């Protein structure tokens, strides 16, 4: 299984991972994976700015 050990954005190892690994929340960055899809942090920041 491809298990995530650290955040790909900030490299923190403080992650909250759902049982099915569909959602991963980084204690530093927030949600980094939702419904099995990694979120693009830059895209989210652009959407919030609009």
Tab-separated table of C-alpha atoms in Angstrom:
chain	number	residue	atom	x	y	z
A	1	UNK	CA	0.000	0.000	0.000
A	2	UNK	CA	1.172	3.524	-0.763
A	3	UNK	CA	1.000	4.935	2.764
A	4	UNK	CA	1.752	8.617	3.323
A	5	UNK	CA	4.245	9.225	6.129
A	6	UNK	CA	4.747	12.971	5.747
A	7	UNK	CA	3.070	15.955	4.166
A	8	UNK	CA	4.230	16.497	0.569
A	9	UNK	CA	3.788	20.264	1.057
A	10	UNK	CA	5.606	21.048	4.315
A	11	UNK	CA	7.158	17.628	5.124
A	12	UNK	CA	5.485	17.533	8.550
A	13	UNK	CA	4.854	14.060	9.921
A	14	UNK	CA	1.866	15.245	11.993
A	15	UNK	CA	-0.928	13.863	9.816
A	16	UNK	CA	-4.459	12.809	10.590
A	17	UNK	CA	-5.350	10.006	8.168
A	18	UNK	CA	-8.790	8.446	7.749
A	19	UNK	CA	-9.044	4.640	7.999
A	20	UNK	CA	-9.436	4.290	4.228
A	21	UNK	CA	-6.738	6.917	3.531
A	22	UNK	CA	-9.270	8.850	1.450
A	23	UNK	CA	-8.736	11.997	3.519
A	24	UNK	CA	-5.475	13.243	4.997
A	25	UNK	CA	-5.221	16.378	7.124
A	26	UNK	CA	-1.837	17.911	7.884
A	27	UNK	CA	-1.663	19.689	11.237
A	28	UNK	CA	0.446	22.400	9.581
A	29	UNK	CA	-1.191	22.857	6.140
A	30	UNK	CA	-4.764	21.633	6.550
A	31	UNK	CA	-6.422	19.174	4.154
A	32	UNK	CA	-3.947	17.824	1.605
A	33	UNK	CA	-5.893	14.830	0.288
A	34	UNK	CA	-9.651	14.569	-0.099
A	35	UNK	CA	-11.660	11.727	-1.618
A	36	UNK	CA	-8.402	10.059	-2.664
A	37	UNK	CA	-7.125	13.102	-4.597
A	38	UNK	CA	-4.222	15.251	-3.468
A	39	UNK	CA	-5.185	18.916	-3.467
A	40	UNK	CA	-3.079	21.509	-5.252
A	41	UNK	CA	-2.303	24.055	-2.549
A	42	UNK	CA	-1.601	26.853	-5.068
A	43	UNK	CA	-4.956	26.303	-6.772
A	44	UNK	CA	-6.781	26.479	-3.428
A	45	UNK	CA	-5.051	29.750	-2.560
A	46	UNK	CA	-6.102	31.230	-5.908
A	47	UNK	CA	-9.722	30.165	-5.393
A	48	UNK	CA	-9.769	31.699	-1.897
A	49	UNK	CA	-8.410	34.997	-3.265
A	50	UNK	CA	-11.241	35.351	-5.790
